[in-house]
Amino acid sequence: MRIRTCRRTAALSAATVLAGIVLASGPADASQAGGLHAQVDSVQRTGTVGALAEVAGRNAREQATAGLSDTAAGTPAETGDRFRIGSATKAFTATVLLQLVGEGQLTLDDTVERWLPGVVDGNGNDGSRITVRQLLQHTSGLFNYTSDFPEMDTKENFLAQRYTTWTSGQLVAIAMRHAPDFAPGTRWEYSNTNYILAGMIIERITGRSWQDEVEQRISAPLGLHRTIAPGTSPRIPGPRMHGYTNFGSGEAIDATAFNPTAAGAAGAVVSTTGDLVRFWSALIGGRLLPPDQLAEMQSTVPAPALAEEWPGARYGLGMMWIPLSCGGGYWGHGGDMPGYTTRDGSTPDGHRTAVVAVSGDGTPDGLATDHAMDRLIDHQLCAAGNG
C-alpha cells in the first residue's frame, strides 16, 4: 500500500499513522476569520478531543487551547501539554544530518552503502545506488515500511504491540522484503524507511544515537526543555495531551502509551507547541544550520503525490514548501501518530511561526479537521504580511 495523502480513512493505515505529512490548503473561511482563540475553537469543533495552538512573531506570542487533555479526568487542554509530533520529527533528523554535512563528516552525495554496508540489499534494493540526499528528499524509491506494518493497522493489533521495542534494523528489514517502488532519483514518494536509515547513519558517524544528537545539537542549545527524543519508554512524562483514536471503527481508545521505537527517527519525538515554534523559528532563521546547508535543506523537488490535496507543495530535505492563499508560501512539516496530529509552518524569514496540534480522530474521514488546522496556519502566516 502506498502512503496515503489524507490523515485518516475509514480504515486507518499504518502508513497514514506514521507519515502524516499532507496538509490541505485553501483561503481562510468565515469560521476562521477571528483571532487565534476563535480559530482553535473552530478546529476543536470538528470533533477533536483537545486542540492547542501557538503563534509567535517578532514582538508577540499568542497561545490558545480548546477541549480536554484527558477525558477520564476531565482535564482541560493546557498550552504546555506535550504531545507526539509524528513526522515533524523528520525536520529534526534532517537538521542533525545537515549539521554533520556542514562539519565535513559526510556529504549529501555519499551513498547509503558507504555508511551502512549491506543494510539496503535484496529484492532489487541497492544501497550503492542511493544517496543521503535521496533519503532526506524521499526520492530513494525505497518501500515505505509502515505500509507493511500490521502492528498498527487496527485497534487490536495496536493494543497487542504498543509496548514492543523495534530496532532500526528490524524496521528496514520490513522494507527490504519488498522491491523498490522506483529507481533512485526518478520519482518522489514519501517513505518512512528513508528516515530510519538517516537515523542509522547519524549513529554510525557519531557513535551516538540519533536521539542523543537531537538533544545535544538542537534541544539543549535552543532550550527546548519540553522536547523529548525518546528511547523505548512508552510514557509521555509530565503534563500531556492524551491521544485518542478508534483506528477507523468502534469506540476510541487512549493511545497515549506507545513504544516510539516503531517510529524511530521518522516520527518518535515528543514536544509542545511552544518548543516547536522555537525550533522552526531558529531553523528557518538560520540559527541551526550554516547558510549552505540551509539552502540544501530548502532545495525542493515537486511532490506530485500531494497535488490532489495541496497543489504546488514541494519537498526539500526534511521540510516542505507549502503555498499560502495570500501568495508565496511557508516551510513546515506536519505529523500524525495514533491519536495525535500536528501542523506547523514558518514564514521564509522565520519571523512568524504557527503550530497547531490536536488529539482524537476528528471527523470520520479526518478531512474537516485537517482543513481547519491548515486554514489556521494559513490565516496566521498570511496575517504576517510577508507570506
CSV table of C-alpha atoms in Angstrom, one decimal:
chain,number,residue,atom,x,y,z
A,1,MET,CA,0.0,0.0,0.0
A,2,ARG,CA,1.4,3.4,-0.9
A,3,ILE,CA,1.4,6.3,1.5
A,4,ARG,CA,-2.0,7.9,1.7
A,5,THR,CA,-2.4,11.6,1.3
A,6,CYS,CA,-5.2,12.1,3.9
A,7,ARG,CA,-4.8,12.0,7.6
A,8,ARG,CA,-7.4,9.4,8.4
A,9,THR,CA,-9.5,7.0,6.3
A,10,ALA,CA,-12.3,4.5,7.3
A,11,ALA,CA,-9.5,2.0,8.0
A,12,LEU,CA,-6.6,3.9,9.4
A,13,SER,CA,-3.4,2.5,7.8
A,14,ALA,CA,0.0,2.4,9.5
A,15,ALA,CA,1.3,4.4,6.6
A,16,THR,CA,-1.0,7.2,7.4
A,17,VAL,CA,-0.4,6.9,11.2
A,18,LEU,CA,3.4,7.4,11.0
A,19,ALA,CA,3.7,9.5,7.9
A,20,GLY,CA,1.3,12.4,8.4
A,21,ILE,CA,2.7,14.9,6.0
A,22,VAL,CA,-0.2,16.1,4.0
A,23,LEU,CA,-1.9,19.4,4.8
A,24,ALA,CA,-4.9,20.7,2.9
A,25,SER,CA,-4.8,24.3,1.8
A,26,GLY,CA,-7.3,27.0,1.0
A,27,PRO,CA,-8.2,30.5,1.8
A,28,ALA,CA,-9.5,31.1,5.4
A,29,ASP,CA,-13.3,30.9,5.5
A,30,ALA,CA,-15.6,32.9,7.8
A,31,SER,CA,-15.3,30.3,10.6
A,32,GLN,CA,-11.6,31.1,10.8
A,33,ALA,CA,-11.8,34.9,10.3
A,34,GLY,CA,-11.4,35.7,14.0
A,35,GLY,CA,-8.4,35.6,16.2
A,36,LEU,CA,-6.4,32.6,17.3
A,37,HIS,CA,-8.8,31.5,20.0
A,38,ALA,CA,-11.7,31.5,17.6
A,39,GLN,CA,-9.7,29.5,15.1
A,40,VAL,CA,-8.7,26.9,17.7
A,41,ASP,CA,-12.3,26.6,18.7
A,42,SER,CA,-13.2,26.0,15.1
A,43,VAL,CA,-10.5,23.2,14.9
A,44,GLN,CA,-11.8,21.6,18.1
A,45,ARG,CA,-15.4,21.7,16.9
A,46,THR,CA,-14.5,19.4,14.0
A,47,GLY,CA,-14.6,16.5,16.5
A,48,THR,CA,-11.2,16.5,18.1
A,49,VAL,CA,-10.8,15.9,21.9
A,50,GLY,CA,-8.2,18.7,22.5
A,51,ALA,CA,-6.6,21.4,20.5
A,52,LEU,CA,-3.5,23.6,21.1
A,53,ALA,CA,-2.1,26.4,19.1
A,54,GLU,CA,0.7,28.9,19.4
A,55,VAL,CA,1.8,31.7,17.1
A,56,ALA,CA,4.9,33.9,17.5
A,57,GLY,CA,6.1,36.9,15.6
A,58,ARG,CA,9.0,39.3,16.2
A,59,ASN,CA,7.4,41.1,19.2
A,60,ALA,CA,4.5,39.0,20.3
A,61,ARG,CA,3.4,35.4,21.1
A,62,GLU,CA,-0.2,34.2,21.3
A,63,GLN,CA,-1.5,30.8,22.7
A,64,ALA,CA,-4.9,29.2,22.6
A,65,THR,CA,-6.4,25.9,23.7
A,66,ALA,CA,-9.8,24.1,23.4
A,67,GLY,CA,-11.2,20.9,24.7
A,68,LEU,CA,-9.7,18.3,27.0
A,69,SER,CA,-6.2,16.8,27.5
A,70,ASP,CA,-7.6,13.9,29.5
A,71,THR,CA,-11.2,12.7,29.1
A,72,ALA,CA,-11.1,10.4,32.1
A,73,ALA,CA,-10.0,13.1,34.4
A,74,GLY,CA,-11.9,15.9,32.7
A,75,THR,CA,-8.6,17.9,32.5
A,76,PRO,CA,-8.7,20.9,30.1
A,77,ALA,CA,-6.0,21.2,27.4
A,78,GLU,CA,-3.2,23.5,28.5
A,79,THR,CA,-0.6,25.3,26.4
A,80,GLY,CA,2.3,23.4,27.9
A,81,ASP,CA,1.0,20.0,27.3
A,82,ARG,CA,3.3,17.6,25.5
A,83,PHE,CA,2.1,15.5,22.5
A,84,ARG,CA,3.6,13.2,19.9
A,85,ILE,CA,4.6,15.2,16.9
A,86,GLY,CA,4.9,12.2,14.4
A,87,SER,CA,6.7,13.0,11.2
A,88,ALA,CA,7.6,16.6,12.2
A,89,THR,CA,10.4,14.6,13.7
A,90,LYS,CA,11.9,14.4,10.2
A,91,ALA,CA,12.9,18.0,10.4
A,92,PHE,CA,14.9,17.3,13.5
A,93,THR,CA,16.6,14.3,12.0
A,94,ALA,CA,17.4,16.1,8.7
A,95,THR,CA,18.8,19.1,10.7
A,96,VAL,CA,21.3,16.8,12.5
A,97,LEU,CA,22.5,15.2,9.3
A,98,LEU,CA,22.9,18.5,7.6
A,99,GLN,CA,24.9,19.8,10.6
A,100,LEU,CA,27.2,16.8,10.1
A,101,VAL,CA,27.5,17.6,6.5
A,102,GLY,CA,28.5,21.2,7.4
A,103,GLU,CA,31.2,19.7,9.7
A,104,GLY,CA,32.6,17.7,6.8
A,105,GLN,CA,31.7,14.3,8.3
A,106,LEU,CA,29.8,13.2,5.2
A,107,THR,CA,28.4,14.6,2.0
A,108,LEU,CA,24.8,14.5,0.7
A,109,ASP,CA,26.1,12.6,-2.3
A,110,ASP,CA,27.6,9.8,-0.2
A,111,THR,CA,25.8,6.5,-0.8
A,112,VAL,CA,23.9,4.6,1.8
A,113,GLU,CA,26.2,1.7,1.2
A,114,ARG,CA,29.2,3.7,2.3
A,115,TRP,CA,27.8,4.3,5.8
A,116,LEU,CA,25.5,1.2,6.2
A,117,PRO,CA,27.2,-1.6,4.2
A,118,GLY,CA,24.8,-4.5,3.4
A,119,VAL,CA,21.8,-2.9,5.1
A,120,VAL,CA,19.9,-1.9,1.9
A,121,ASP,CA,20.1,-5.0,-0.2
A,122,GLY,CA,18.0,-7.7,-1.8
A,123,ASN,CA,14.8,-7.8,-3.9
A,124,GLY,CA,16.3,-5.2,-6.2
A,125,ASN,CA,17.3,-2.8,-3.4
A,126,ASP,CA,20.9,-1.5,-3.7
A,127,GLY,CA,22.3,1.0,-1.2
A,128,SER,CA,25.2,1.8,-3.5
A,129,ARG,CA,22.7,3.5,-5.8
A,130,ILE,CA,21.0,5.6,-3.2
A,131,THR,CA,22.5,8.8,-1.8
A,132,VAL,CA,21.9,10.5,1.6
A,133,ARG,CA,20.2,13.4,-0.3
A,134,GLN,CA,17.7,11.0,-1.8
A,135,LEU,CA,16.9,9.6,1.6
A,136,LEU,CA,16.2,13.0,3.1
A,137,GLN,CA,14.3,14.1,-0.1
A,138,HIS,CA,12.1,10.9,-0.4
A,139,THR,CA,13.5,10.2,-3.9
A,140,SER,CA,15.2,6.9,-2.9
A,141,GLY,CA,12.4,4.7,-4.2
A,142,LEU,CA,12.6,2.5,-1.0
A,143,PHE,CA,9.4,0.8,0.1
A,144,ASN,CA,7.7,2.5,3.0
A,145,TYR,CA,8.0,0.0,5.9
A,146,THR,CA,4.8,1.4,7.5
A,147,SER,CA,2.8,0.2,4.5
A,148,ASP,CA,3.6,-3.4,5.7
A,149,PHE,CA,3.2,-2.8,9.4
A,150,PRO,CA,0.0,-4.6,10.6
A,151,GLU,CA,1.1,-4.0,14.2
A,152,MET,CA,-0.7,-0.6,13.9
A,153,ASP,CA,-3.3,-1.2,11.3
A,154,THR,CA,-6.1,-2.0,13.8
A,155,LYS,CA,-7.1,-1.3,17.4
A,156,GLU,CA,-6.5,-5.0,18.3
A,157,ASN,CA,-3.0,-5.0,16.7
A,158,PHE,CA,-2.1,-1.7,18.4
A,159,LEU,CA,-3.1,-2.9,21.8
A,160,ALA,CA,-1.2,-6.2,21.3
A,161,GLN,CA,2.0,-4.4,20.1
A,162,ARG,CA,2.0,-1.0,21.6
A,163,TYR,CA,4.9,-1.8,24.1
A,164,THR,CA,7.0,-3.8,21.6
A,165,THR,CA,10.6,-2.5,21.1
A,166,TRP,CA,11.7,-2.3,17.5
A,167,THR,CA,15.3,-1.9,16.3
A,168,SER,CA,16.0,0.3,13.3
A,169,GLY,CA,17.4,-2.8,11.6
A,170,GLN,CA,14.1,-4.6,12.0
A,171,LEU,CA,12.1,-1.7,10.5
A,172,VAL,CA,14.4,-1.5,7.5
A,173,ALA,CA,14.3,-5.3,7.1
A,174,ILE,CA,10.5,-4.9,6.6
A,175,ALA,CA,11.1,-2.6,3.7
A,176,MET,CA,13.8,-5.0,2.2
A,177,ARG,CA,11.1,-7.7,1.8
A,178,HIS,CA,9.8,-5.5,-1.0
A,179,ALA,CA,11.2,-4.4,-4.3
A,180,PRO,CA,11.9,-0.7,-4.7
A,181,ASP,CA,8.9,1.4,-5.8
A,182,PHE,CA,11.1,3.1,-8.5
A,183,ALA,CA,14.8,3.7,-9.5
A,184,PRO,CA,16.6,6.2,-7.2
A,185,GLY,CA,16.2,9.8,-8.2
A,186,THR,CA,13.5,9.2,-10.8
A,187,ARG,CA,10.4,10.0,-8.8
A,188,TRP,CA,9.2,11.4,-5.4
A,189,GLU,CA,7.3,9.2,-3.0
A,190,TYR,CA,7.1,9.5,0.8
A,191,SER,CA,8.8,6.7,2.7
A,192,ASN,CA,9.4,6.5,6.4
A,193,THR,CA,12.2,3.9,5.7
A,194,ASN,CA,14.3,6.8,4.4
A,195,TYR,CA,14.4,8.4,7.8
A,196,ILE,CA,15.0,5.2,9.8
A,197,LEU,CA,18.1,4.9,7.6
A,198,ALA,CA,19.0,8.5,8.2
A,199,GLY,CA,18.9,7.9,12.0
A,200,MET,CA,21.2,4.8,11.5
A,201,ILE,CA,23.7,6.9,9.5
A,202,ILE,CA,23.8,9.5,12.3
A,203,GLU,CA,24.6,6.8,14.8
A,204,ARG,CA,27.3,5.3,12.5
A,205,ILE,CA,29.0,8.6,12.1
A,206,THR,CA,28.8,9.9,15.6
A,207,GLY,CA,28.8,6.8,17.7
A,208,ARG,CA,25.8,8.1,19.5
A,209,SER,CA,22.0,7.6,18.9
A,210,TRP,CA,20.0,9.9,16.8
A,211,GLN,CA,18.1,10.8,20.0
A,212,ASP,CA,21.3,11.9,21.8
A,213,GLU,CA,22.3,14.0,18.8
A,214,VAL,CA,18.9,15.7,18.6
A,215,GLU,CA,19.2,16.5,22.3
A,216,GLN,CA,22.8,17.8,22.2
A,217,ARG,CA,22.6,19.7,18.9
A,218,ILE,CA,19.0,21.1,18.9
A,219,SER,CA,17.1,20.8,22.1
A,220,ALA,CA,19.8,21.8,24.6
A,221,PRO,CA,21.2,24.8,22.6
A,222,LEU,CA,17.6,26.1,21.9
A,223,GLY,CA,16.3,25.5,25.4
A,224,LEU,CA,13.6,23.1,24.2
A,225,HIS,CA,13.1,21.8,27.7
A,226,ARG,CA,9.9,20.0,27.0
A,227,THR,CA,11.0,18.3,23.8
A,228,ILE,CA,12.0,14.6,24.1
A,229,ALA,CA,13.6,12.3,21.6
A,230,PRO,CA,12.6,9.2,23.5
A,231,GLY,CA,14.2,5.8,23.5
A,232,THR,CA,11.9,2.9,24.4
A,233,SER,CA,9.7,4.4,27.1
A,234,PRO,CA,6.1,4.4,26.2
A,235,ARG,CA,5.2,7.2,28.6
A,236,ILE,CA,4.9,10.9,27.9
A,237,PRO,CA,6.1,12.5,31.1
A,238,GLY,CA,4.6,15.5,32.8
A,239,PRO,CA,1.6,17.4,31.6
A,240,ARG,CA,0.5,15.9,28.3
A,241,MET,CA,-2.4,15.8,25.9
A,242,HIS,CA,-3.7,12.2,25.8
A,243,GLY,CA,-4.1,10.8,22.3
A,244,TYR,CA,-7.4,9.1,21.4
A,245,THR,CA,-8.2,7.1,18.3
A,246,ASN,CA,-10.6,4.3,17.2
A,247,PHE,CA,-8.4,3.2,14.2
A,248,GLY,CA,-11.4,3.6,11.9
A,249,SER,CA,-14.3,1.9,13.8
A,250,GLY,CA,-15.9,1.5,17.2
A,251,GLU,CA,-15.0,3.3,20.4
A,252,ALA,CA,-11.9,5.3,20.7
A,253,ILE,CA,-9.1,4.1,23.0
A,254,ASP,CA,-6.4,6.1,24.8
A,255,ALA,CA,-3.4,5.5,22.7
A,256,THR,CA,-1.0,7.8,24.7
A,257,ALA,CA,1.2,4.9,25.9
A,258,PHE,CA,3.2,3.7,22.9
A,259,ASN,CA,6.8,2.5,22.5
A,260,PRO,CA,8.1,5.0,20.0
A,261,THR,CA,10.7,2.7,18.5
A,262,ALA,CA,8.1,1.8,15.9
A,263,ALA,CA,8.5,5.3,14.5
A,264,GLY,CA,12.2,5.9,15.4
A,265,ALA,CA,14.0,8.8,13.6
A,266,ALA,CA,11.0,9.1,11.3
A,267,GLY,CA,8.4,10.0,13.9
A,268,ALA,CA,9.2,9.5,17.6
A,269,VAL,CA,9.8,13.0,19.0
A,270,VAL,CA,7.5,14.4,21.8
A,271,SER,CA,7.2,18.2,22.1
A,272,THR,CA,4.9,21.2,22.8
A,273,THR,CA,3.6,24.0,20.6
A,274,GLY,CA,6.0,26.4,22.2
A,275,ASP,CA,9.0,24.3,21.6
A,276,LEU,CA,8.1,23.7,18.0
A,277,VAL,CA,7.6,27.4,17.4
A,278,ARG,CA,11.1,28.0,18.8
A,279,PHE,CA,12.6,25.1,16.7
A,280,TRP,CA,11.1,26.3,13.4
A,281,SER,CA,11.9,29.9,14.0
A,282,ALA,CA,15.5,29.0,14.8
A,283,LEU,CA,15.8,26.6,11.8
A,284,ILE,CA,14.3,28.9,9.2
A,285,GLY,CA,16.0,31.9,10.8
A,286,GLY,CA,19.5,30.3,10.2
A,287,ARG,CA,20.4,29.6,13.8
A,288,LEU,CA,20.8,25.8,13.4
A,289,LEU,CA,22.5,25.4,10.0
A,290,PRO,CA,25.2,27.3,8.1
A,291,PRO,CA,23.8,29.1,5.0
A,292,ASP,CA,25.0,26.4,2.6
A,293,GLN,CA,23.3,23.6,4.5
A,294,LEU,CA,20.0,25.5,5.0
A,295,ALA,CA,20.0,26.2,1.3
A,296,GLU,CA,20.4,22.5,0.6
A,297,MET,CA,17.5,21.8,3.0
A,298,GLN,CA,15.3,24.2,1.2
A,299,SER,CA,16.2,22.9,-2.3
A,300,THR,CA,12.9,21.3,-3.2
A,301,VAL,CA,11.5,18.9,-5.8
A,302,PRO,CA,7.9,18.5,-7.0
A,303,ALA,CA,5.8,16.2,-4.8
A,304,PRO,CA,3.1,15.2,-7.3
A,305,ALA,CA,1.6,12.6,-4.9
A,306,LEU,CA,0.5,15.5,-2.8
A,307,ALA,CA,-1.0,17.6,-5.6
A,308,GLU,CA,-4.6,16.4,-5.2
A,309,GLU,CA,-4.7,17.7,-1.6
A,310,TRP,CA,-2.2,20.5,-2.0
A,311,PRO,CA,-1.4,21.8,-5.4
A,312,GLY,CA,2.1,23.3,-5.6
A,313,ALA,CA,3.5,21.6,-2.5
A,314,ARG,CA,7.2,20.7,-2.8
A,315,TYR,CA,9.6,18.7,-0.6
A,316,GLY,CA,13.1,19.6,0.4
A,317,LEU,CA,15.3,17.8,2.9
A,318,GLY,CA,13.0,17.2,5.9
A,319,MET,CA,10.8,20.1,5.2
A,320,MET,CA,8.0,21.0,2.9
A,321,TRP,CA,7.3,24.2,0.9
A,322,ILE,CA,3.5,24.9,1.2
A,323,PRO,CA,1.8,27.6,-0.9
A,324,LEU,CA,-0.2,30.3,1.0
A,325,SER,CA,-3.6,31.6,0.0
A,326,CYS,CA,-2.2,35.1,0.1
A,327,GLY,CA,0.7,34.3,-2.1
A,328,GLY,CA,4.2,33.0,-1.5
A,329,GLY,CA,4.5,30.1,0.9
A,330,TYR,CA,5.9,28.8,4.1
A,331,TRP,CA,8.2,26.0,5.4
A,332,GLY,CA,7.0,23.2,7.7
A,333,HIS,CA,6.4,19.5,8.2
A,334,GLY,CA,3.3,18.1,9.9
A,335,GLY,CA,3.0,14.8,11.6
A,336,ASP,CA,0.5,12.1,12.7
A,337,MET,CA,0.7,9.4,15.3
A,338,PRO,CA,-2.1,7.3,16.8
A,339,GLY,CA,-4.4,9.8,18.5
A,340,TYR,CA,-2.4,12.9,17.5
A,341,THR,CA,-2.0,15.4,14.6
A,342,THR,CA,0.5,18.3,14.3
A,343,ARG,CA,0.6,21.0,11.7
A,344,ASP,CA,3.2,23.8,11.7
A,345,GLY,CA,4.7,26.5,9.5
A,346,SER,CA,7.2,29.4,9.4
A,347,THR,CA,7.4,32.3,7.0
A,348,PRO,CA,10.5,32.4,4.7
A,349,ASP,CA,12.4,34.7,7.1
A,350,GLY,CA,11.5,32.7,10.2
A,351,HIS,CA,9.9,35.8,11.7
A,352,ARG,CA,6.4,34.4,12.2
A,353,THR,CA,5.7,30.7,13.1
A,354,ALA,CA,2.5,28.9,13.8
A,355,VAL,CA,1.9,25.5,15.3
A,356,VAL,CA,-1.4,23.6,16.0
A,357,ALA,CA,-1.8,20.2,17.5
A,358,VAL,CA,-4.9,18.1,18.2
A,359,SER,CA,-5.8,14.8,19.9
A,360,GLY,CA,-8.6,12.5,18.7
A,361,ASP,CA,-9.8,11.4,15.3
A,362,GLY,CA,-11.9,14.5,14.4
A,363,THR,CA,-14.4,13.8,11.7
A,364,PRO,CA,-14.7,10.2,10.4
A,365,ASP,CA,-12.5,10.9,7.3
A,366,GLY,CA,-10.4,13.5,9.2
A,367,LEU,CA,-10.6,16.0,6.3
A,368,ALA,CA,-12.6,18.6,8.1
A,369,THR,CA,-10.1,18.6,10.9
A,370,ASP,CA,-7.2,18.8,8.6
A,371,HIS,CA,-8.7,21.6,6.6
A,372,ALA,CA,-9.4,23.6,9.8
A,373,MET,CA,-5.8,23.1,11.1
A,374,ASP,CA,-4.4,24.1,7.7
A,375,ARG,CA,-6.6,27.2,7.5
A,376,LEU,CA,-5.3,28.2,10.9
A,377,ILE,CA,-1.7,28.0,9.8
A,378,ASP,CA,-2.6,29.8,6.5
A,379,HIS,CA,-4.5,32.6,8.2
A,380,GLN,CA,-1.9,33.2,10.9
A,381,LEU,CA,1.1,33.3,8.4
A,382,CYS,CA,-0.8,35.4,5.9
A,383,ALA,CA,-1.5,37.8,8.8
A,384,ALA,CA,2.2,38.4,9.0
A,385,GLY,CA,2.0,40.3,5.7
A,386,ASN,CA,5.1,38.6,4.4
A,387,GLY,CA,3.9,35.2,3.1
